[in-house]
XYZ file of C-alpha atoms in Angstrom:
656
model
C 1.309 29.365 25.091
C 4.232 27.166 26.121
C 5.238 27.257 29.779
C 8.246 25.533 31.264
C 8.135 23.137 34.178
C 10.513 22.410 37.053
C 10.291 18.795 38.208
C 11.548 17.621 41.609
C 11.884 14.131 43.108
C 8.637 12.826 44.586
C 6.204 9.906 44.286
C 3.510 9.703 41.616
C 0.816 7.131 40.865
C 1.315 4.802 37.877
C -1.201 5.096 35.007
C -1.381 2.287 32.405
C -1.793 3.331 28.781
C -3.780 1.107 26.447
C -3.951 1.419 22.659
C -6.597 -0.170 20.463
C -5.668 -2.793 17.872
C -6.934 -1.796 14.474
C -7.015 -2.555 10.763
C -6.297 0.310 8.386
C -6.732 0.600 4.627
C -3.392 0.654 2.799
C -4.029 0.590 -0.960
C -5.868 -1.173 -3.775
C -4.490 -4.323 -5.409
C -3.060 -3.975 -7.972
C -2.223 -0.316 -7.446
C -3.228 0.280 -11.065
C -6.928 0.531 -10.302
C -7.847 0.147 -13.988
C -6.072 -3.210 -14.313
C -8.234 -6.134 -15.459
C -7.602 -7.901 -12.144
C -9.455 -5.087 -10.399
C -12.997 -6.095 -11.320
C -15.656 -8.634 -10.229
C -13.267 -10.414 -7.865
C -14.402 -13.849 -6.730
C -11.360 -15.262 -4.983
C -8.151 -14.225 -3.205
C -5.270 -16.157 -1.619
C -1.813 -15.177 -0.356
C 1.185 -17.444 -0.867
C 4.150 -17.839 1.572
C 6.106 -15.160 -0.302
C 3.316 -12.642 0.211
C 2.103 -12.653 -3.404
C -1.627 -12.237 -3.904
C -3.472 -14.643 -6.222
C -6.891 -13.608 -7.474
C -9.454 -14.335 -10.165
C -12.761 -12.967 -11.459
C -16.171 -14.459 -12.009
C -16.760 -13.277 -15.589
C -14.725 -14.336 -18.642
C -13.949 -10.815 -19.834
C -10.511 -11.375 -21.385
C -9.947 -12.472 -24.977
C -7.104 -14.990 -25.042
C -5.541 -16.577 -28.125
C -4.623 -20.228 -27.579
C -1.488 -21.871 -29.029
C -3.748 -23.339 -31.719
C -4.885 -19.839 -32.718
C -8.352 -20.063 -31.163
C -9.675 -16.915 -29.461
C -11.347 -17.776 -26.165
C -13.119 -15.701 -23.534
C -11.304 -16.455 -20.286
C -11.211 -15.320 -16.696
C -7.551 -15.876 -15.793
C -5.520 -16.106 -12.618
C -3.541 -13.026 -11.588
C -0.486 -13.048 -9.314
C 0.175 -9.636 -7.746
C 3.321 -8.552 -5.889
C 2.863 -7.618 -2.201
C 3.163 -3.905 -2.970
C 0.632 -4.216 -5.784
C 2.944 -2.960 -8.507
C 3.553 -6.043 -10.693
C 1.126 -8.604 -12.053
C 1.596 -11.952 -13.782
C -1.267 -13.821 -15.424
C -2.178 -17.438 -16.184
C -5.001 -17.780 -18.713
C -5.065 -21.511 -19.391
C -3.662 -24.873 -18.320
C -2.087 -27.326 -20.731
C -2.452 -31.029 -19.880
C 0.124 -33.699 -20.628
C -1.718 -34.807 -23.773
C -1.709 -31.258 -25.125
C -5.290 -30.491 -24.131
C -5.819 -26.812 -23.257
C -8.155 -26.005 -20.350
C -8.955 -22.265 -20.308
C -9.486 -20.756 -16.854
C -13.116 -19.686 -16.930
C -15.631 -18.708 -14.265
C -13.591 -18.229 -11.089
C -15.382 -19.441 -7.952
C -12.880 -19.092 -5.132
C -9.219 -19.460 -4.114
C -7.438 -20.805 -1.024
C -3.774 -21.490 -0.219
C -3.220 -25.088 0.891
C -1.114 -26.307 3.842
C 2.113 -25.907 1.839
C 1.239 -22.542 0.356
C 0.270 -23.823 -3.071
C -2.844 -22.313 -4.591
C -6.202 -24.072 -4.883
C -8.296 -22.190 -7.444
C -11.876 -23.237 -8.297
C -13.171 -22.710 -11.852
C -16.639 -24.078 -12.470
C -16.567 -27.709 -11.298
C -12.761 -27.981 -11.435
C -10.265 -27.236 -8.667
C -6.706 -26.581 -9.847
C -3.666 -26.737 -7.578
C -0.878 -24.379 -8.724
C 2.718 -24.442 -7.519
C 3.032 -21.028 -5.904
C 6.711 -20.709 -6.900
C 6.478 -21.696 -10.565
C 2.820 -21.357 -11.553
C 2.777 -24.970 -12.797
C -0.343 -27.069 -12.284
C 0.222 -29.848 -9.742
C -3.280 -31.394 -9.570
C -6.727 -31.032 -11.075
C -9.870 -32.113 -9.220
C -13.265 -32.440 -10.898
C -16.471 -32.698 -8.889
C -18.124 -36.075 -9.584
C -21.455 -34.368 -10.285
C -19.853 -31.504 -12.242
C -21.320 -28.978 -9.798
C -19.939 -25.448 -9.437
C -17.571 -25.272 -6.463
C -17.256 -22.853 -3.575
C -13.990 -21.622 -2.121
C -12.553 -24.765 -0.462
C -11.299 -25.162 3.107
C -7.885 -26.637 3.998
C -6.599 -27.841 7.382
C -3.006 -28.090 8.605
C -2.737 -31.740 7.482
C -3.623 -30.737 3.928
C -7.106 -32.226 3.964
C -9.352 -30.378 1.528
C -13.026 -29.617 2.207
C -15.001 -29.064 -0.982
C -18.489 -27.614 -1.183
C -20.790 -26.614 -4.029
C -22.599 -23.377 -4.724
C -26.017 -25.025 -5.010
C -27.312 -27.278 -2.260
C -27.203 -30.389 -4.436
C -24.356 -32.362 -2.863
C -22.791 -32.742 0.582
C -19.522 -31.105 1.517
C -16.827 -33.681 0.745
C -13.502 -34.230 2.533
C -10.374 -35.294 0.602
C -6.808 -35.849 1.703
C -3.924 -33.755 0.363
C -3.723 -35.995 -2.743
C -7.460 -35.668 -3.468
C -8.297 -39.147 -2.204
C -11.887 -39.115 -0.965
C -12.207 -39.545 2.826
C -15.836 -38.898 3.764
C -18.882 -36.723 3.242
C -18.930 -33.949 5.821
C -22.130 -31.931 6.193
C -25.384 -31.540 4.296
C -25.764 -28.182 2.489
C -28.699 -25.936 3.381
C -28.740 -23.489 0.483
C -26.658 -21.390 -1.875
C -23.143 -20.909 -0.528
C -20.048 -19.108 -1.829
C -17.418 -20.360 0.594
C -16.706 -22.669 3.502
C -13.889 -22.823 6.027
C -12.321 -25.171 8.555
C -10.058 -24.755 11.569
C -6.439 -25.822 11.224
C -6.968 -28.921 13.400
C -9.753 -30.036 11.041
C -12.218 -30.472 13.907
C -14.539 -27.531 13.228
C -16.147 -26.823 9.874
C -18.019 -23.596 9.175
C -20.837 -23.765 6.650
C -21.598 -20.315 5.285
C -24.928 -19.870 3.506
C -26.229 -16.274 3.434
C -29.859 -17.300 3.876
C -29.044 -18.896 7.251
C -28.528 -15.392 8.677
C -25.752 -16.913 10.782
C -22.721 -19.190 10.629
C -23.328 -22.918 11.044
C -20.561 -24.439 13.153
C -19.979 -28.214 13.003
C -17.499 -29.636 15.532
C -16.331 -33.269 15.806
C -14.326 -35.005 18.547
C -11.302 -36.082 16.480
C -10.113 -36.360 12.886
C -11.473 -39.904 12.541
C -14.959 -38.924 13.671
C -17.779 -37.663 11.457
C -19.239 -34.205 11.771
C -22.536 -33.961 13.679
C -25.810 -33.553 11.822
C -26.983 -30.653 13.977
C -24.660 -27.627 14.077
C -24.184 -24.834 16.571
C -25.248 -21.400 15.382
C -22.872 -18.459 15.826
C -22.722 -14.857 14.636
C -26.482 -14.584 14.371
C -27.369 -11.807 11.933
C -24.568 -12.141 9.369
C -25.106 -13.088 5.738
C -21.740 -14.465 4.741
C -20.348 -14.634 1.209
C -16.628 -14.618 2.057
C -14.735 -16.048 5.016
C -11.315 -17.230 6.167
C -9.673 -18.395 9.372
C -6.658 -16.174 9.992
C -4.117 -18.943 10.483
C -1.839 -16.731 12.600
C -4.535 -16.026 15.202
C -7.124 -18.772 14.692
C -9.893 -16.176 14.415
C -12.675 -16.668 11.872
C -13.287 -13.649 9.659
C -16.569 -13.292 7.790
C -18.247 -10.683 5.613
C -21.536 -9.590 7.184
C -23.509 -8.712 4.056
C -24.188 -5.950 1.554
C -27.102 -3.851 0.267
C -28.840 -6.854 -1.343
C -28.502 -9.180 1.649
C -28.484 -6.744 4.547
C -27.205 -8.112 7.869
C -29.049 -7.668 11.122
C -27.795 -5.219 13.755
C -25.293 -4.862 15.286
C -23.557 -6.077 12.104
C -23.003 -3.578 9.293
C -22.989 -4.255 5.545
C -19.722 -4.121 3.552
C -17.836 -5.022 6.735
C -15.699 -8.027 7.697
C -15.696 -9.166 11.337
C -13.094 -11.200 13.231
C -14.496 -13.813 15.613
C -12.600 -15.482 18.459
C -13.860 -19.056 18.232
C -12.700 -20.127 21.694
C -14.024 -17.100 23.591
C -17.108 -16.491 21.452
C -16.475 -12.791 20.889
C -15.849 -10.266 18.125
C -12.205 -9.197 18.145
C -12.015 -6.754 15.242
C -13.533 -5.475 12.018
C -12.877 -3.351 8.977
C -15.193 -1.834 6.387
C -14.723 -1.425 2.658
C -12.703 1.770 2.299
C -14.389 4.781 0.666
C -17.736 3.023 0.802
C -19.656 6.280 0.318
C -18.178 6.628 -3.188
C -18.432 2.941 -4.126
C -22.050 2.858 -5.294
C -23.151 2.551 -8.926
C -26.372 2.164 -10.904
C -27.369 1.772 -14.541
C -29.075 4.678 -16.294
C -30.004 4.336 -19.969
C -27.609 1.447 -20.317
C -24.692 3.384 -18.793
C -23.097 2.706 -15.419
C -23.041 5.917 -13.354
C -22.186 6.841 -9.737
C -25.028 6.644 -7.263
C -25.856 7.787 -3.767
C -25.606 5.161 -1.008
C -28.779 3.085 -0.694
C -30.348 4.837 -3.676
C -33.007 2.768 -5.455
C -31.397 0.610 -8.113
C -27.878 1.258 -6.780
C -25.394 -1.408 -5.794
C -22.495 -1.212 -3.392
C -19.555 -3.655 -3.340
C -20.698 -7.257 -2.749
C -18.080 -9.065 -0.601
C -16.808 -12.238 -2.258
C -13.191 -12.773 -1.141
C -10.878 -12.445 1.839
C -7.357 -13.712 2.535
C -4.571 -13.105 5.072
C -0.827 -13.334 4.734
C 1.075 -15.911 6.826
C 1.820 -13.350 9.563
C -1.860 -12.512 9.829
C -1.158 -8.780 9.650
C -2.197 -8.066 6.057
C -5.751 -8.711 4.863
C -6.944 -8.579 1.257
C -10.648 -8.330 0.453
C -12.488 -8.269 -2.857
C -15.989 -7.654 -4.123
C -17.966 -9.000 -7.048
C -20.135 -6.084 -8.187
C -19.368 -5.432 -11.859
C -20.106 -1.716 -11.595
C -17.526 -0.782 -8.956
C -13.764 -0.707 -9.474
C -11.170 -1.181 -8.092
C -12.347 -4.441 -6.561
C -9.495 -5.452 -4.219
C -8.332 -3.593 -1.124
C -5.465 -4.258 1.259
C -5.737 -3.632 4.993
C -2.888 -3.855 7.493
C -3.068 -4.610 11.184
C -1.629 -2.457 13.944
C -0.752 -4.588 16.948
C -2.454 -3.721 20.211
C -0.072 -1.684 22.328
C -0.211 -1.692 26.112
C 2.215 0.580 27.925
C 2.624 -0.133 31.638
C 4.143 2.828 33.418
C 6.267 2.497 36.553
C 5.780 4.723 39.558
C 7.010 8.204 38.780
C 9.829 9.814 40.741
C 8.774 13.311 39.683
C 6.178 15.788 40.906
C 5.052 19.003 39.280
C 6.073 22.118 41.248
C 5.228 25.190 39.197
C 5.425 26.970 35.885
C 8.762 28.668 35.306
C 9.031 31.480 35.852
C 5.899 31.547 38.014
C 5.164 35.098 36.919
C 3.389 35.306 33.558
C 5.283 37.620 31.230
C 3.327 38.022 28.030
C 6.369 39.147 26.085
C 8.063 35.742 26.168
C 5.325 33.245 27.031
C 4.842 31.966 23.512
C 6.177 29.561 20.865
C 9.141 28.250 22.861
C 11.152 26.122 20.455
C 14.329 25.702 22.443
C 15.447 25.337 26.038
C 18.778 24.810 27.777
C 20.133 24.980 31.324
C 23.667 26.258 31.839
C 26.181 25.331 34.562
C 24.855 28.036 36.871
C 21.309 26.749 36.571
C 20.143 29.603 34.368
C 17.301 28.613 32.018
C 17.576 29.739 28.381
C 14.351 29.917 26.357
C 14.206 30.471 22.586
C 10.891 31.245 20.851
C 10.263 30.476 17.200
C 8.090 33.498 16.446
C 9.322 37.053 16.636
C 8.181 39.888 18.897
C 8.113 43.688 18.560
C 10.773 45.551 20.526
C 10.827 49.262 21.332
C 14.416 50.361 22.027
C 15.239 53.386 24.195
C 16.277 55.191 21.015
C 15.299 54.608 17.398
C 12.429 52.851 15.632
C 10.546 49.760 16.775
C 12.188 46.584 15.509
C 11.081 42.984 15.166
C 13.315 40.382 16.781
C 13.614 36.721 17.836
C 14.911 37.065 21.390
C 16.357 34.351 23.622
C 15.275 34.900 27.219
C 17.549 33.947 30.093
C 16.297 33.377 33.639
C 18.223 32.840 36.842
C 17.481 29.716 38.852
C 15.018 31.696 40.991
C 13.047 32.746 37.901
C 14.257 36.347 37.740
C 15.646 37.604 34.420
C 19.412 37.440 33.974
C 21.166 40.814 33.719
C 21.799 40.404 29.974
C 18.383 38.967 29.046
C 17.030 38.979 26.401
C 19.689 38.091 23.820
C 18.769 38.582 20.193
C 21.888 39.818 18.434
C 25.654 39.774 18.802
C 28.937 40.546 17.101
C 30.992 37.816 15.430
C 34.182 38.653 13.531
C 33.202 42.296 13.389
C 29.724 41.678 12.024
C 26.366 41.901 13.819
C 24.212 38.755 13.635
C 20.560 38.893 14.648
C 18.620 35.665 15.372
C 15.943 34.455 12.996
C 13.378 31.913 14.279
C 14.898 29.736 17.006
C 14.471 26.036 16.167
C 16.417 24.368 18.967
C 18.899 24.930 21.811
C 21.384 22.940 23.870
C 24.367 23.367 26.181
C 27.734 22.531 24.636
C 30.555 20.521 26.228
C 32.001 23.642 27.922
C 28.697 24.912 29.289
C 27.988 27.556 26.661
C 24.692 27.685 24.756
C 24.138 26.533 21.170
C 21.208 28.209 19.435
C 19.902 26.774 16.141
C 18.277 29.403 13.930
C 16.427 29.202 10.646
C 17.786 32.286 8.919
C 18.508 35.755 10.292
C 16.789 39.131 10.512
C 18.335 42.140 8.792
C 19.818 44.880 10.922
C 17.344 47.548 9.844
C 13.789 47.208 11.191
C 13.850 43.403 11.187
C 10.423 43.247 9.580
C 11.648 40.778 6.993
C 13.158 37.382 7.605
C 15.888 35.878 5.473
C 15.027 32.176 5.440
C 17.713 31.255 2.930
C 20.319 30.314 5.547
C 20.574 28.171 8.681
C 23.098 28.506 11.496
C 24.208 27.288 14.906
C 25.281 30.200 17.117
C 27.403 29.673 20.241
C 26.543 32.122 23.041
C 28.652 32.712 26.154
C 26.596 31.404 29.060
C 28.077 33.920 31.518
C 27.705 37.100 29.474
C 25.230 36.436 26.640
C 27.827 37.476 24.074
C 28.049 35.735 20.706
C 31.209 33.588 20.466
C 31.145 31.937 17.044
C 28.765 30.658 14.382
C 28.444 27.580 12.179
C 26.768 27.566 8.784
C 24.458 24.548 8.304
C 22.629 25.770 5.220
C 21.023 23.072 3.069
C 18.422 24.348 0.638
C 14.872 22.959 0.751
C 13.590 25.220 -2.033
C 15.274 27.827 -4.200
C 14.703 30.501 -1.555
C 14.338 28.633 1.749
C 16.917 26.619 3.649
C 16.195 23.495 5.651
C 15.331 24.377 9.261
C 17.819 22.828 11.721
C 16.632 20.953 14.785
C 18.057 21.052 18.314
C 21.865 20.647 18.171
C 23.025 17.446 19.897
C 26.424 17.517 21.628
C 28.889 14.782 22.634
C 30.990 14.956 25.786
C 33.983 16.135 23.730
C 32.062 18.800 21.833
C 31.102 17.244 18.494
C 27.742 18.490 17.280
C 25.028 16.483 15.529
C 22.376 18.330 13.534
C 19.235 17.077 11.804
C 16.608 19.126 9.993
C 12.812 19.346 10.027
C 11.748 18.154 6.582
C 12.097 14.582 5.271
C 14.845 14.031 2.752
C 17.155 16.409 4.604
C 20.543 15.230 5.909
C 21.907 14.454 9.341
C 25.378 15.953 9.758
C 28.183 15.828 12.326
C 30.304 18.939 13.030
C 33.431 19.239 15.147
C 33.560 21.689 18.108
C 34.619 24.470 15.715
C 31.627 23.862 13.422
C 33.751 22.204 10.747
C 32.073 19.377 8.841
C 33.022 15.860 9.991
C 30.548 13.776 7.987
C 27.070 13.495 6.506
C 25.311 10.569 8.154
C 22.429 10.227 5.683
C 23.503 10.931 2.123
C 20.045 10.054 0.784
C 18.203 11.991 3.475
C 16.283 10.866 6.527
C 12.668 9.670 6.664
C 9.807 11.723 8.072
C 9.512 15.156 9.650
C 11.367 15.787 12.901
C 11.686 18.572 15.476
C 14.522 17.385 17.698
C 17.686 15.307 17.777
C 20.044 13.673 20.290
C 23.446 11.982 20.371
C 25.004 9.773 23.036
C 27.814 11.231 25.128
C 30.386 9.050 23.352
C 28.955 9.843 19.902
C 28.214 6.240 19.002
C 24.419 6.543 18.922
C 22.187 9.056 17.157
C 18.473 9.374 18.004
C 16.187 10.952 15.407
C 12.439 10.993 16.223
C 10.117 11.560 13.283
C 6.563 11.393 12.024
C 7.191 7.726 11.235
C 6.023 7.386 14.891
C 9.250 5.899 16.162
C 12.774 7.083 16.856
C 15.396 5.924 14.371
C 18.585 4.846 16.132
C 21.919 5.042 14.253
C 25.114 3.381 15.527
C 28.800 3.832 14.730
C 31.409 1.606 16.378
C 33.958 4.412 16.103
C 31.674 7.251 17.157
C 31.535 10.461 15.123
C 34.498 9.396 12.987
C 32.925 6.088 11.961
C 30.167 5.134 9.552
C 26.657 5.122 11.040
C 24.003 2.545 10.241
C 20.398 2.146 11.391
C 20.198 -0.413 14.212
C 16.696 0.159 15.607
C 13.361 1.583 14.494
C 11.239 0.569 17.488
C 12.375 2.953 20.236
C 9.490 5.053 21.528
C 7.032 3.581 19.049
C 3.860 5.749 18.757
C 5.275 8.642 20.807
C 5.662 11.186 17.989
C 8.090 13.176 20.207
C 8.843 16.814 19.521
C 11.524 17.049 22.217
C 14.170 14.620 23.487
C 17.143 14.848 25.820
C 19.538 12.303 27.237
C 19.640 12.109 30.998
C 22.568 14.209 32.343
C 23.379 11.548 34.974
C 22.681 8.282 33.145
C 23.615 8.179 29.444
C 21.547 4.996 29.106
C 18.337 6.977 29.687
C 16.694 9.035 26.933
C 13.811 11.358 27.842
C 11.133 11.918 25.192
C 7.908 13.879 25.146
C 4.632 12.489 23.835
C 3.663 14.536 20.723
C 5.330 17.611 19.394
C 6.339 16.838 15.813
C 2.974 17.900 14.435
C 0.556 20.558 15.643
C -2.322 18.323 16.705
C -2.986 16.083 19.700
C -2.231 12.384 19.378
C -5.343 10.656 17.954
C -7.552 8.381 20.011
C -6.259 5.179 18.421
C -2.714 5.926 19.645
C -1.703 4.327 22.987
C -0.384 7.688 24.185
C -3.648 9.481 23.464
C -4.268 12.348 25.892
C -0.764 12.119 27.399
C 0.984 15.051 25.745
C 1.695 16.463 29.213
C 3.989 13.528 30.056
C 7.737 13.168 29.520
C 8.961 9.546 29.397
C 12.336 8.105 30.366
C 13.359 5.180 28.144
C 16.010 2.635 29.077
C 18.107 2.414 25.914
C 19.143 -1.165 26.677
C 15.639 -2.599 27.038
C 13.569 0.063 25.255
C 11.224 0.143 28.268
C 9.830 3.170 30.081
C 11.518 3.356 33.490
C 10.226 6.719 34.701
C 8.036 9.617 33.665
C 7.080 13.135 34.703
C 3.769 14.904 34.192
C 2.638 18.498 34.374
C -0.981 19.670 34.573
C -2.862 21.459 31.842
C -4.560 20.935 28.508
C -2.928 19.732 25.324
C 0.378 21.379 24.520
C 2.930 20.955 21.764
C 6.286 20.127 23.400
C 9.210 21.485 21.418
C 11.903 21.786 24.105
C 13.285 19.693 26.951
C 16.210 20.403 29.262
């Protein structure tokens, strides 16, 4: 049941709203989950253009060399940021014509300039990220298999080996040897270093922790005895997010199970300076990512079933902004093997003191006939409140059969019904029009009421609803009589029209209309309902329930399920061409009702929630605040006021 609220000036206590930062799964990489790059991943890096470089551990691809030799190779795949296109490098040709096939990928890291360091066996290749050409080739002096290297901001390269048979070695950007770094303690898959080159992290799963070596300056040696951090993790992939400085590590899997509170198949972000966990994400769809071998055939398995394997973490990389993370696993039995996660910035909304205080429901007398599904509201010049429900009600006339109708109720300022209330049909040009579902209402520039309807009801019993049309009806605010009607029919299906949202009106009477479903247009009508222009020829994004226009017609405000309000601007108002100028207004609000302030055109009021039918989820900064209405300063985008009414969750669909 929707109930209206009168709000009067008063003082209210400020309540800060805090949203949780989070990482969310986006898609697999490449999006073709059956692509060869989507198996037994053993290295990932992201170049400055956002392209993802990855390789496998096994040499599962048959490649024919220029000499005609068929070789089993691993390869190096370069995947577009959206995961749709893939390029491949299978071998490297040296200046003397020697062909080096890329076999046995061990780990990948982007260097300080964005070029790609890719380890294959005991060789480390540096690839130009823009051309794919090989710039350098490093070979370990003892021909030992390499781990993923570390790189600091000066370009120094820190090279370790899988087996504990040689110390970690430090080279400059040109692969000139500088010094040995730390002594290995056991099998390792990766190592990492901070951007200043002063802290090196040695990551051996058997240590059940991360070994942290810190030196005083770049000319000093690393200490022999490390600090121990993140006790309980068994790390096989790690990277310092260069945008935040946080160290991210995989905690373990089902074969090397981490200690509580760490969970397997999960990557954790660690704030090095403050010694605290700052985030995590877990392999998506982990419950369906288990496999085992039965009679020589790989088959799905239940989690933790005997003989079953889940995804073994072997790779992680971040883009330069630090907001996209790519992780990969090695297990041969589970595909796809690369997942992309994106980061949602922590949102903190500080509210000012409110100038509004709840007074009462309106009207204060519960009338079951109208207290439901309000989908439109308007206040006329006399202060009468007009309420339009979406769903129909049964009506028993003084004479004749019971009919079904979609009435608009009209209340005087004191809450008593107006003499002509309810209004549900009227005569226009000699024909009777009866409202279908009301989808929005507003006052026009002369004080009369615009009612948006999705279809009409026939004049017989009204039991059926013709949803194949959409209209804006103008109703005389003094008498309740129908004045004129505008046809805004745009078909969504063969039999159903698009449902129009709340009509938005400029100070000189032009009318802006958007529609509920994505892909529908936004149109501008003149005061006589004649078409002026279509703002969005290709259709708007997201679902929406409401719409607003500035008094001068230069700005359009279209909230949608994209969780922000799209702002369109035209220098010449309704007669000019509109373009999108902002997509950050009211981020996260998901408003189902908006209205510009009648006194200050620079203030836009928006409800929290209303587009969908469910409360805002807990990870949204406006969680549990669907009873608030927020005033946004359109110059700064900041909340400058708000009003709140008591009660449980509601779905706001009207504001006046």
